[in-house]
Amino acid sequence: MKSRPQIGIFYRRPRDFYLFRALYHALGGTAEFIAAPPFEQALFLHNWGEAALEAFEGAVRFISQQGVSWRRAPVLEPRNNDRDDIKNFFAPYELLLDTRNSVYFILPENAAKTKVLYLYDDFITGCWPPIGFSHIDAVFTTGDNSKDALAPFVSVEVVGNLYVEGVADAPPPAFLRLDARKKTILYLPHEASFLSPEEFSGAINELSIEYNVVVQLTHETAAAGKNIHLFSLNKRVAIVDESYDVRTLKNRVDLAVSDDILTVFEWRAMGKPAILLDLWTRDILRSRGSEPTNGYDVNGWDLLRLSRNPEGLKDSARSMLRGDAAPEHPAEKAMRSGFFADIPSPSRNAALSLGEILNKKPRPNPAAAFMLRPADVTAKNYLMYHFLRPLFNSVNEIFREQSLMRKCRKIIQMFF
């Protein structure tokens, strides 16, 4: 009888699959995906819980079609959970891998499991997970910036960026309707924080007259049918969700646009010019009576620009697509390499490290219990300001507006 894989990789949306696919294959049958139901289902009524569950069901349908080993985790309901079901489900696994410091890591049934956190979505933008690291055995990071920050508190290893590794180029599918004579803009909004689709949809639709435009909505908003109406009447705009691997378009994309700095860095790492839509700073400036600059280079980095309104986006996009941009600025390259280390095969590197961890389980540094727990939710502000200062020159103004930030600063000073 074939034994179950030793390593469980948590999965919540198609992007997680693309992030870990190369690692899954590098582990050679010792791993499988764990489809983790949303915890919101048990905590919230109606709209939020139902929307999260609907998005999760779409993710389940997607993973079931990928030809990989996977299982659906039990729904966590604080009042009604059968603890034996949870214990039996996780019993085969010796190691759990996640991009989130999630509730599954702190379940009593998983206390003896080896737990590895791959700091990707949470950390690249400077955000530490809201739970301390004292129960985590090891942390994988994409670069030296996060390693240097966490090394005093927990076992850390730089494995590189699993998402941008070795994606094969593929001919664009016919439904994208890309005109080979035109350059291509890829717009990837993360609208939960910035509402950029509403703000910039007019500019994106206007740019579609001159360029190919592909819009990829996040898994959650696509499942809920949000923002599609902003582009659906424009037949020149191709709309996709996360089930389509946009990385396969890397040789067709000429410019990436997003309100998410992680996404911008990903496409810069793939050698593409990018525009970051920065609405937070704009709103802060407006609240103080001044109008922000439309769009500009970041410290002279021609291949990476900020835009704070639709006119700035259109001007920057046209300028960059004309080929006016200079080669990559050394300062940008140094900053980006701090986030994404230049490692030839991140998946192989991570697979070897997981094997070593299974053979010799590291233990969390006891200091993590005391040093990181009180500051976790505030450290993200400190790290965002510290690491991304060249990019978000005014981001500290955002937090300074809040009276809570004054208390946060005292905590930060205690621990940093």
PDB file of C-alpha atoms in Angstrom, residues 44-343:
ATOM      1  CA  PHE A  44     -18.733  35.672   9.631  1.00  0.00           C
ATOM      2  CA  LEU A  45     -22.340  35.713   8.519  1.00  0.00           C
ATOM      3  CA  HIS A  46     -23.741  35.718   5.013  1.00  0.00           C
ATOM      4  CA  ASN A  47     -21.867  37.955   2.556  1.00  0.00           C
ATOM      5  CA  TRP A  48     -18.240  37.631   3.631  1.00  0.00           C
ATOM      6  CA  GLY A  49     -18.351  33.978   4.595  1.00  0.00           C
ATOM      7  CA  GLU A  50     -20.394  32.975   1.551  1.00  0.00           C
ATOM      8  CA  ALA A  51     -18.160  34.933  -0.837  1.00  0.00           C
ATOM      9  CA  ALA A  52     -15.039  33.355   0.634  1.00  0.00           C
ATOM     10  CA  LEU A  53     -16.560  29.875   0.354  1.00  0.00           C
ATOM     11  CA  GLU A  54     -17.617  30.483  -3.263  1.00  0.00           C
ATOM     12  CA  ALA A  55     -14.075  31.547  -4.149  1.00  0.00           C
ATOM     13  CA  PHE A  56     -12.692  28.478  -2.382  1.00  0.00           C
ATOM     14  CA  GLU A  57     -14.961  26.124  -4.330  1.00  0.00           C
ATOM     15  CA  GLY A  58     -13.585  27.627  -7.530  1.00  0.00           C
ATOM     16  CA  ALA A  59     -10.051  26.992  -6.267  1.00  0.00           C
ATOM     17  CA  VAL A  60     -10.985  23.368  -5.519  1.00  0.00           C
ATOM     18  CA  ARG A  61     -12.281  22.882  -9.054  1.00  0.00           C
ATOM     19  CA  PHE A  62      -9.048  24.316 -10.405  1.00  0.00           C
ATOM     20  CA  ILE A  63      -6.679  22.114  -8.356  1.00  0.00           C
ATOM     21  CA  SER A  64      -8.727  19.014  -9.197  1.00  0.00           C
ATOM     22  CA  GLN A  65      -7.879  19.536 -12.881  1.00  0.00           C
ATOM     23  CA  GLN A  66      -4.100  19.932 -12.466  1.00  0.00           C
ATOM     24  CA  GLY A  67      -3.072  16.270 -12.183  1.00  0.00           C
ATOM     25  CA  VAL A  68      -1.442  16.672  -8.762  1.00  0.00           C
ATOM     26  CA  SER A  69      -2.005  14.976  -5.421  1.00  0.00           C
ATOM     27  CA  TRP A  70      -4.264  17.028  -3.179  1.00  0.00           C
ATOM     28  CA  ARG A  71      -6.727  16.733  -0.310  1.00  0.00           C
ATOM     29  CA  ARG A  72      -9.419  18.994   1.082  1.00  0.00           C
ATOM     30  CA  ALA A  73      -8.833  19.989   4.700  1.00  0.00           C
ATOM     31  CA  PRO A  74     -11.725  19.910   7.185  1.00  0.00           C
ATOM     32  CA  VAL A  75     -13.560  23.172   7.782  1.00  0.00           C
ATOM     33  CA  LEU A  76     -12.494  24.737  11.067  1.00  0.00           C
ATOM     34  CA  GLU A  77     -15.523  25.560  13.179  1.00  0.00           C
ATOM     35  CA  PRO A  78     -14.520  26.707  16.655  1.00  0.00           C
ATOM     36  CA  ARG A  79     -17.618  25.346  18.385  1.00  0.00           C
ATOM     37  CA  ASN A  80     -18.361  22.138  16.498  1.00  0.00           C
ATOM     38  CA  ASN A  81     -15.100  20.690  15.259  1.00  0.00           C
ATOM     39  CA  ASP A  82     -14.504  17.009  15.712  1.00  0.00           C
ATOM     40  CA  ARG A  83     -10.918  17.030  16.935  1.00  0.00           C
ATOM     41  CA  ASP A  84     -10.409  13.426  15.839  1.00  0.00           C
ATOM     42  CA  ASP A  85     -11.226  14.397  12.239  1.00  0.00           C
ATOM     43  CA  ILE A  86      -8.583  17.107  12.314  1.00  0.00           C
ATOM     44  CA  LYS A  87      -6.037  14.838  13.955  1.00  0.00           C
ATOM     45  CA  ASN A  88      -6.663  12.035  11.462  1.00  0.00           C
ATOM     46  CA  PHE A  89      -6.488  14.364   8.496  1.00  0.00           C
ATOM     47  CA  PHE A  90      -3.081  15.784   9.415  1.00  0.00           C
ATOM     48  CA  ALA A  91      -1.684  12.518  10.809  1.00  0.00           C
ATOM     49  CA  PRO A  92       0.207  11.490   7.616  1.00  0.00           C
ATOM     50  CA  TYR A  93       2.183  14.716   7.407  1.00  0.00           C
ATOM     51  CA  GLU A  94       5.515  15.291   9.072  1.00  0.00           C
ATOM     52  CA  LEU A  95       5.968  18.798   7.662  1.00  0.00           C
ATOM     53  CA  LEU A  96       3.539  21.584   6.771  1.00  0.00           C
ATOM     54  CA  LEU A  97       4.436  24.424   4.384  1.00  0.00           C
ATOM     55  CA  ASP A  98       2.409  27.618   4.027  1.00  0.00           C
ATOM     56  CA  THR A  99       2.735  31.213   2.862  1.00  0.00           C
ATOM     57  CA  ARG A 100       0.581  32.324   5.771  1.00  0.00           C
ATOM     58  CA  ASN A 101       1.167  32.020   9.466  1.00  0.00           C
ATOM     59  CA  SER A 102      -2.310  30.553   9.564  1.00  0.00           C
ATOM     60  CA  VAL A 103      -4.544  28.986  12.171  1.00  0.00           C
ATOM     61  CA  TYR A 104      -3.553  25.531  10.884  1.00  0.00           C
ATOM     62  CA  PHE A 105      -0.059  26.114  12.261  1.00  0.00           C
ATOM     63  CA  ILE A 106      -1.342  26.656  15.798  1.00  0.00           C
ATOM     64  CA  LEU A 107      -3.819  23.778  15.996  1.00  0.00           C
ATOM     65  CA  PRO A 108      -3.044  21.530  18.983  1.00  0.00           C
ATOM     66  CA  GLU A 109      -3.233  18.549  16.613  1.00  0.00           C
ATOM     67  CA  ASN A 110      -0.290  19.996  14.660  1.00  0.00           C
ATOM     68  CA  ALA A 111       1.872  20.929  17.631  1.00  0.00           C
ATOM     69  CA  ALA A 112       4.361  18.125  16.935  1.00  0.00           C
ATOM     70  CA  LYS A 113       4.526  18.807  13.175  1.00  0.00           C
ATOM     71  CA  THR A 114       7.441  20.564  11.580  1.00  0.00           C
ATOM     72  CA  LYS A 115       6.137  23.896  10.294  1.00  0.00           C
ATOM     73  CA  VAL A 116       7.839  25.952   7.603  1.00  0.00           C
ATOM     74  CA  LEU A 117       6.676  29.397   6.570  1.00  0.00           C
ATOM     75  CA  TYR A 118       7.535  30.674   3.088  1.00  0.00           C
ATOM     76  CA  LEU A 119       7.331  34.432   3.501  1.00  0.00           C
ATOM     77  CA  TYR A 120       6.047  35.549   0.153  1.00  0.00           C
ATOM     78  CA  ASP A 121       2.806  37.477  -0.094  1.00  0.00           C
ATOM     79  CA  ASP A 122       3.014  38.677   3.491  1.00  0.00           C
ATOM     80  CA  PHE A 123       6.611  39.743   3.657  1.00  0.00           C
ATOM     81  CA  ILE A 124       7.664  41.159   0.306  1.00  0.00           C
ATOM     82  CA  THR A 125       5.628  44.279   0.945  1.00  0.00           C
ATOM     83  CA  GLY A 126       6.935  44.499   4.492  1.00  0.00           C
ATOM     84  CA  CYS A 127       3.988  42.854   6.252  1.00  0.00           C
ATOM     85  CA  TRP A 128       4.720  40.236   8.877  1.00  0.00           C
ATOM     86  CA  PRO A 129       1.953  37.754   9.668  1.00  0.00           C
ATOM     87  CA  PRO A 130      -0.180  38.703  12.669  1.00  0.00           C
ATOM     88  CA  ILE A 131       0.889  35.683  14.742  1.00  0.00           C
ATOM     89  CA  GLY A 132       4.355  35.315  16.275  1.00  0.00           C
ATOM     90  CA  PHE A 133       7.034  32.971  14.994  1.00  0.00           C
ATOM     91  CA  SER A 134       7.608  31.077  18.231  1.00  0.00           C
ATOM     92  CA  HIS A 135       5.719  27.968  17.030  1.00  0.00           C
ATOM     93  CA  ILE A 136       7.420  27.872  13.599  1.00  0.00           C
ATOM     94  CA  ASP A 137      10.434  25.658  12.991  1.00  0.00           C
ATOM     95  CA  ALA A 138      11.895  27.434   9.983  1.00  0.00           C
ATOM     96  CA  VAL A 139      11.236  30.324   7.622  1.00  0.00           C
ATOM     97  CA  PHE A 140      12.044  30.375   3.916  1.00  0.00           C
ATOM     98  CA  THR A 141      12.596  33.798   2.364  1.00  0.00           C
ATOM     99  CA  THR A 142      13.105  35.128  -1.134  1.00  0.00           C
ATOM    100  CA  GLY A 143      16.067  37.352  -0.337  1.00  0.00           C
ATOM    101  CA  ASP A 144      18.497  38.749   2.192  1.00  0.00           C
ATOM    102  CA  ASN A 145      16.289  41.638   3.338  1.00  0.00           C
ATOM    103  CA  SER A 146      13.812  39.394   5.099  1.00  0.00           C
ATOM    104  CA  LYS A 147      16.543  37.001   6.231  1.00  0.00           C
ATOM    105  CA  ASP A 148      18.447  39.779   7.959  1.00  0.00           C
ATOM    106  CA  ALA A 149      15.287  40.948   9.704  1.00  0.00           C
ATOM    107  CA  LEU A 150      14.276  37.513  11.021  1.00  0.00           C
ATOM    108  CA  ALA A 151      17.585  35.702  11.561  1.00  0.00           C
ATOM    109  CA  PRO A 152      17.921  36.747  15.235  1.00  0.00           C
ATOM    110  CA  PHE A 153      14.601  35.120  16.083  1.00  0.00           C
ATOM    111  CA  VAL A 154      13.998  32.024  13.961  1.00  0.00           C
ATOM    112  CA  SER A 155      15.851  29.619  11.669  1.00  0.00           C
ATOM    113  CA  VAL A 156      15.879  31.328   8.251  1.00  0.00           C
ATOM    114  CA  GLU A 157      17.051  30.248   4.820  1.00  0.00           C
ATOM    115  CA  VAL A 158      17.046  32.156   1.541  1.00  0.00           C
ATOM    116  CA  VAL A 159      15.596  29.841  -1.107  1.00  0.00           C
ATOM    117  CA  GLY A 160      14.758  32.437  -3.770  1.00  0.00           C
ATOM    118  CA  ASN A 161      11.592  33.329  -5.616  1.00  0.00           C
ATOM    119  CA  LEU A 162       9.542  30.255  -6.481  1.00  0.00           C
ATOM    120  CA  TYR A 163       6.983  32.258  -8.463  1.00  0.00           C
ATOM    121  CA  VAL A 164       9.266  33.698 -11.147  1.00  0.00           C
ATOM    122  CA  GLU A 165      11.323  30.532 -11.603  1.00  0.00           C
ATOM    123  CA  GLY A 166      11.659  28.975 -15.048  1.00  0.00           C
ATOM    124  CA  VAL A 167       8.258  29.748 -16.534  1.00  0.00           C
ATOM    125  CA  ALA A 168       8.126  28.540 -20.120  1.00  0.00           C
ATOM    126  CA  ASP A 169       6.850  30.977 -22.703  1.00  0.00           C
ATOM    127  CA  ALA A 170       3.719  29.861 -24.514  1.00  0.00           C
ATOM    128  CA  PRO A 171       1.818  31.258 -27.487  1.00  0.00           C
ATOM    129  CA  PRO A 172      -1.024  33.469 -26.260  1.00  0.00           C
ATOM    130  CA  PRO A 173      -4.388  31.727 -26.482  1.00  0.00           C
ATOM    131  CA  ALA A 174      -6.794  32.949 -29.120  1.00  0.00           C
ATOM    132  CA  PHE A 175      -9.297  34.298 -26.589  1.00  0.00           C
ATOM    133  CA  LEU A 176      -6.827  37.036 -25.565  1.00  0.00           C
ATOM    134  CA  ARG A 177      -7.105  38.520 -29.058  1.00  0.00           C
ATOM    135  CA  LEU A 178      -3.603  40.015 -28.996  1.00  0.00           C
ATOM    136  CA  ASP A 179      -2.630  42.032 -32.053  1.00  0.00           C
ATOM    137  CA  ALA A 180       0.969  41.129 -32.940  1.00  0.00           C
ATOM    138  CA  ARG A 181       1.495  44.648 -34.302  1.00  0.00           C
ATOM    139  CA  LYS A 182       0.788  46.264 -30.931  1.00  0.00           C
ATOM    140  CA  LYS A 183       2.617  46.319 -27.633  1.00  0.00           C
ATOM    141  CA  THR A 184       0.918  44.709 -24.636  1.00  0.00           C
ATOM    142  CA  ILE A 185      -0.022  46.111 -21.220  1.00  0.00           C
ATOM    143  CA  LEU A 186      -0.778  43.696 -18.379  1.00  0.00           C
ATOM    144  CA  TYR A 187      -2.933  45.233 -15.622  1.00  0.00           C
ATOM    145  CA  LEU A 188      -3.003  43.306 -12.336  1.00  0.00           C
ATOM    146  CA  PRO A 189      -5.122  45.141  -9.743  1.00  0.00           C
ATOM    147  CA  HIS A 190      -5.285  44.076  -6.102  1.00  0.00           C
ATOM    148  CA  GLU A 191      -8.369  46.090  -5.490  1.00  0.00           C
ATOM    149  CA  ALA A 192      -9.093  45.209  -1.857  1.00  0.00           C
ATOM    150  CA  SER A 193      -6.835  47.986  -0.563  1.00  0.00           C
ATOM    151  CA  PHE A 194      -6.740  50.604  -3.277  1.00  0.00           C
ATOM    152  CA  LEU A 195      -9.885  50.304  -5.423  1.00  0.00           C
ATOM    153  CA  SER A 196      -7.664  50.946  -8.418  1.00  0.00           C
ATOM    154  CA  PRO A 197     -10.015  49.330 -10.993  1.00  0.00           C
ATOM    155  CA  GLU A 198     -12.643  52.022 -10.385  1.00  0.00           C
ATOM    156  CA  GLU A 199     -10.044  54.779 -10.359  1.00  0.00           C
ATOM    157  CA  PHE A 200      -8.039  53.686 -13.391  1.00  0.00           C
ATOM    158  CA  SER A 201     -10.476  51.710 -15.541  1.00  0.00           C
ATOM    159  CA  GLY A 202     -11.094  54.703 -17.789  1.00  0.00           C
ATOM    160  CA  ALA A 203      -7.385  55.118 -18.458  1.00  0.00           C
ATOM    161  CA  ILE A 204      -6.936  51.387 -19.060  1.00  0.00           C
ATOM    162  CA  ASN A 205      -9.837  51.352 -21.521  1.00  0.00           C
ATOM    163  CA  GLU A 206      -8.409  54.378 -23.315  1.00  0.00           C
ATOM    164  CA  LEU A 207      -4.963  52.775 -23.588  1.00  0.00           C
ATOM    165  CA  SER A 208      -6.590  49.711 -25.176  1.00  0.00           C
ATOM    166  CA  ILE A 209      -7.130  51.789 -28.338  1.00  0.00           C
ATOM    167  CA  GLU A 210      -3.363  51.991 -28.832  1.00  0.00           C
ATOM    168  CA  TYR A 211      -2.136  48.800 -27.151  1.00  0.00           C
ATOM    169  CA  ASN A 212      -3.171  45.257 -26.328  1.00  0.00           C
ATOM    170  CA  VAL A 213      -4.519  45.189 -22.777  1.00  0.00           C
ATOM    171  CA  VAL A 214      -4.869  42.095 -20.582  1.00  0.00           C
ATOM    172  CA  VAL A 215      -6.530  42.509 -17.168  1.00  0.00           C
ATOM    173  CA  GLN A 216      -6.096  39.777 -14.562  1.00  0.00           C
ATOM    174  CA  LEU A 217      -8.474  40.060 -11.620  1.00  0.00           C
ATOM    175  CA  THR A 218      -7.664  38.433  -8.290  1.00  0.00           C
ATOM    176  CA  HIS A 219      -9.234  35.070  -7.552  1.00  0.00           C
ATOM    177  CA  GLU A 220     -11.543  36.443  -4.860  1.00  0.00           C
ATOM    178  CA  THR A 221     -12.918  39.347  -6.878  1.00  0.00           C
ATOM    179  CA  ALA A 222     -13.284  37.326 -10.075  1.00  0.00           C
ATOM    180  CA  ALA A 223     -15.263  34.682  -8.176  1.00  0.00           C
ATOM    181  CA  ALA A 224     -17.520  37.388  -6.773  1.00  0.00           C
ATOM    182  CA  GLY A 225     -18.006  38.996 -10.196  1.00  0.00           C
ATOM    183  CA  LYS A 226     -16.531  42.292  -9.034  1.00  0.00           C
ATOM    184  CA  ASN A 227     -14.988  44.856 -11.393  1.00  0.00           C
ATOM    185  CA  ILE A 228     -15.618  42.799 -14.530  1.00  0.00           C
ATOM    186  CA  HIS A 229     -18.247  45.339 -15.603  1.00  0.00           C
ATOM    187  CA  LEU A 230     -15.551  48.025 -15.727  1.00  0.00           C
ATOM    188  CA  PHE A 231     -13.971  46.337 -18.742  1.00  0.00           C
ATOM    189  CA  SER A 232     -16.464  43.804 -20.111  1.00  0.00           C
ATOM    190  CA  LEU A 233     -18.090  46.196 -22.592  1.00  0.00           C
ATOM    191  CA  ASN A 234     -14.712  46.931 -24.169  1.00  0.00           C
ATOM    192  CA  LYS A 235     -13.999  44.079 -26.571  1.00  0.00           C
ATOM    193  CA  ARG A 236     -10.397  45.252 -26.923  1.00  0.00           C
ATOM    194  CA  VAL A 237      -9.654  44.328 -23.275  1.00  0.00           C
ATOM    195  CA  ALA A 238      -9.019  40.671 -22.434  1.00  0.00           C
ATOM    196  CA  ILE A 239     -10.122  39.709 -18.900  1.00  0.00           C
ATOM    197  CA  VAL A 240      -8.689  36.659 -17.135  1.00  0.00           C
ATOM    198  CA  ASP A 241      -8.692  35.321 -13.599  1.00  0.00           C
ATOM    199  CA  GLU A 242      -5.944  33.594 -11.609  1.00  0.00           C
ATOM    200  CA  SER A 243      -6.603  30.236 -13.228  1.00  0.00           C
ATOM    201  CA  TYR A 244      -4.735  31.564 -16.267  1.00  0.00           C
ATOM    202  CA  ASP A 245      -0.968  31.616 -15.728  1.00  0.00           C
ATOM    203  CA  VAL A 246      -0.067  35.104 -16.942  1.00  0.00           C
ATOM    204  CA  ARG A 247       3.629  34.325 -16.506  1.00  0.00           C
ATOM    205  CA  THR A 248       3.447  32.430 -19.794  1.00  0.00           C
ATOM    206  CA  LEU A 249       2.926  35.825 -21.463  1.00  0.00           C
ATOM    207  CA  LYS A 250       6.233  37.209 -20.234  1.00  0.00           C
ATOM    208  CA  ASN A 251       7.656  37.414 -23.754  1.00  0.00           C
ATOM    209  CA  ARG A 252       4.553  39.254 -24.978  1.00  0.00           C
ATOM    210  CA  VAL A 253       4.065  41.677 -22.087  1.00  0.00           C
ATOM    211  CA  ASP A 254       5.771  45.042 -22.638  1.00  0.00           C
ATOM    212  CA  LEU A 255       4.520  46.822 -19.508  1.00  0.00           C
ATOM    213  CA  ALA A 256       3.070  45.601 -16.184  1.00  0.00           C
ATOM    214  CA  VAL A 257       0.756  47.844 -14.149  1.00  0.00           C
ATOM    215  CA  SER A 258      -0.400  47.121 -10.601  1.00  0.00           C
ATOM    216  CA  ASP A 259      -1.270  48.722  -7.281  1.00  0.00           C
ATOM    217  CA  ASP A 260       0.618  45.919  -5.501  1.00  0.00           C
ATOM    218  CA  ILE A 261       4.368  46.286  -4.987  1.00  0.00           C
ATOM    219  CA  LEU A 262       4.948  42.520  -4.884  1.00  0.00           C
ATOM    220  CA  THR A 263       3.400  42.172  -8.333  1.00  0.00           C
ATOM    221  CA  VAL A 264       5.464  45.070  -9.632  1.00  0.00           C
ATOM    222  CA  PHE A 265       8.674  43.499  -8.320  1.00  0.00           C
ATOM    223  CA  GLU A 266       7.742  40.139  -9.860  1.00  0.00           C
ATOM    224  CA  TRP A 267       7.456  41.610 -13.317  1.00  0.00           C
ATOM    225  CA  ARG A 268      10.571  43.721 -12.866  1.00  0.00           C
ATOM    226  CA  ALA A 269      12.342  40.479 -11.921  1.00  0.00           C
ATOM    227  CA  MET A 270      11.150  39.079 -15.252  1.00  0.00           C
ATOM    228  CA  GLY A 271      12.738  42.055 -16.991  1.00  0.00           C
ATOM    229  CA  LYS A 272       9.591  44.068 -17.705  1.00  0.00           C
ATOM    230  CA  PRO A 273       9.042  47.812 -17.158  1.00  0.00           C
ATOM    231  CA  ALA A 274       6.373  48.435 -14.539  1.00  0.00           C
ATOM    232  CA  ILE A 275       4.127  51.136 -13.124  1.00  0.00           C
ATOM    233  CA  LEU A 276       2.990  51.174  -9.512  1.00  0.00           C
ATOM    234  CA  LEU A 277      -0.365  52.842  -8.829  1.00  0.00           C
ATOM    235  CA  ASP A 278       0.059  54.693  -5.555  1.00  0.00           C
ATOM    236  CA  LEU A 279      -3.300  55.942  -4.297  1.00  0.00           C
ATOM    237  CA  TRP A 280      -2.572  56.023  -0.571  1.00  0.00           C
ATOM    238  CA  THR A 281       0.030  58.749  -0.809  1.00  0.00           C
ATOM    239  CA  ARG A 282      -2.162  60.682  -3.233  1.00  0.00           C
ATOM    240  CA  ASP A 283      -5.079  60.679  -0.821  1.00  0.00           C
ATOM    241  CA  ILE A 284      -2.841  61.787   2.047  1.00  0.00           C
ATOM    242  CA  LEU A 285      -1.482  64.679  -0.024  1.00  0.00           C
ATOM    243  CA  ARG A 286      -4.980  65.722  -1.047  1.00  0.00           C
ATOM    244  CA  SER A 287      -6.174  65.654   2.541  1.00  0.00           C
ATOM    245  CA  ARG A 288      -3.403  68.157   3.295  1.00  0.00           C
ATOM    246  CA  GLY A 289      -4.411  70.485   0.534  1.00  0.00           C
ATOM    247  CA  SER A 290      -1.852  69.677  -2.154  1.00  0.00           C
ATOM    248  CA  GLU A 291      -2.234  67.928  -5.482  1.00  0.00           C
ATOM    249  CA  PRO A 292       0.128  65.010  -6.178  1.00  0.00           C
ATOM    250  CA  THR A 293       2.369  64.732  -9.219  1.00  0.00           C
ATOM    251  CA  ASN A 294       0.732  62.778 -12.038  1.00  0.00           C
ATOM    252  CA  GLY A 295       3.456  60.255 -12.649  1.00  0.00           C
ATOM    253  CA  TYR A 296       7.206  60.175 -12.263  1.00  0.00           C
ATOM    254  CA  ASP A 297      10.263  57.982 -12.119  1.00  0.00           C
ATOM    255  CA  VAL A 298      11.221  56.624  -8.718  1.00  0.00           C
ATOM    256  CA  ASN A 299      14.552  58.237  -7.905  1.00  0.00           C
ATOM    257  CA  GLY A 300      15.349  58.268 -11.615  1.00  0.00           C
ATOM    258  CA  TRP A 301      14.464  54.590 -12.186  1.00  0.00           C
ATOM    259  CA  ASP A 302      13.082  54.797 -15.713  1.00  0.00           C
ATOM    260  CA  LEU A 303      11.887  51.190 -15.744  1.00  0.00           C
ATOM    261  CA  LEU A 304       9.839  51.604 -12.559  1.00  0.00           C
ATOM    262  CA  ARG A 305       7.465  54.524 -12.142  1.00  0.00           C
ATOM    263  CA  LEU A 306       4.729  55.704  -9.813  1.00  0.00           C
ATOM    264  CA  SER A 307       1.364  56.992 -11.003  1.00  0.00           C
ATOM    265  CA  ARG A 308      -1.193  58.576  -8.734  1.00  0.00           C
ATOM    266  CA  ASN A 309      -4.033  59.350 -11.140  1.00  0.00           C
ATOM    267  CA  PRO A 310      -5.311  58.231 -14.555  1.00  0.00           C
ATOM    268  CA  GLU A 311      -3.513  60.990 -16.464  1.00  0.00           C
ATOM    269  CA  GLY A 312      -0.232  60.016 -14.848  1.00  0.00           C
ATOM    270  CA  LEU A 313      -0.806  56.389 -15.790  1.00  0.00           C
ATOM    271  CA  LYS A 314      -1.496  57.219 -19.438  1.00  0.00           C
ATOM    272  CA  ASP A 315       1.499  59.557 -19.726  1.00  0.00           C
ATOM    273  CA  SER A 316       3.901  57.093 -18.079  1.00  0.00           C
ATOM    274  CA  ALA A 317       2.606  54.118 -20.077  1.00  0.00           C
ATOM    275  CA  ARG A 318       2.966  55.890 -23.409  1.00  0.00           C
ATOM    276  CA  SER A 319       6.427  57.170 -22.540  1.00  0.00           C
ATOM    277  CA  MET A 320       7.678  53.765 -21.411  1.00  0.00           C
ATOM    278  CA  LEU A 321       6.167  51.934 -24.382  1.00  0.00           C
ATOM    279  CA  ARG A 322       7.787  54.386 -26.797  1.00  0.00           C
ATOM    280  CA  GLY A 323      11.107  53.085 -25.536  1.00  0.00           C
ATOM    281  CA  ASP A 324      12.109  56.275 -23.741  1.00  0.00           C
ATOM    282  CA  ALA A 325      13.253  54.353 -20.664  1.00  0.00           C
ATOM    283  CA  ALA A 326      16.929  54.036 -19.831  1.00  0.00           C
ATOM    284  CA  PRO A 327      18.561  50.748 -18.740  1.00  0.00           C
ATOM    285  CA  GLU A 328      17.835  49.497 -15.250  1.00  0.00           C
ATOM    286  CA  HIS A 329      19.203  51.821 -12.607  1.00  0.00           C
ATOM    287  CA  PRO A 330      21.857  50.192 -10.348  1.00  0.00           C
ATOM    288  CA  ALA A 331      19.987  51.343  -7.242  1.00  0.00           C
ATOM    289  CA  GLU A 332      16.813  49.605  -8.375  1.00  0.00           C
ATOM    290  CA  LYS A 333      18.696  46.428  -9.227  1.00  0.00           C
ATOM    291  CA  ALA A 334      20.350  46.393  -5.786  1.00  0.00           C
ATOM    292  CA  MET A 335      17.040  46.984  -4.025  1.00  0.00           C
ATOM    293  CA  ARG A 336      15.202  44.322  -6.027  1.00  0.00           C
ATOM    294  CA  SER A 337      17.953  41.763  -5.512  1.00  0.00           C
ATOM    295  CA  GLY A 338      17.569  42.304  -1.777  1.00  0.00           C
ATOM    296  CA  PHE A 339      14.009  41.039  -2.064  1.00  0.00           C
ATOM    297  CA  PHE A 340      14.600  38.398  -4.750  1.00  0.00           C
ATOM    298  CA  ALA A 341      17.972  36.677  -4.455  1.00  0.00           C
ATOM    299  CA  ASP A 342      19.557  35.524  -7.704  1.00  0.00           C
ATOM    300  CA  ILE A 343      19.313  31.757  -7.147  1.00  0.00           C
TER     301      ILE A 343
END
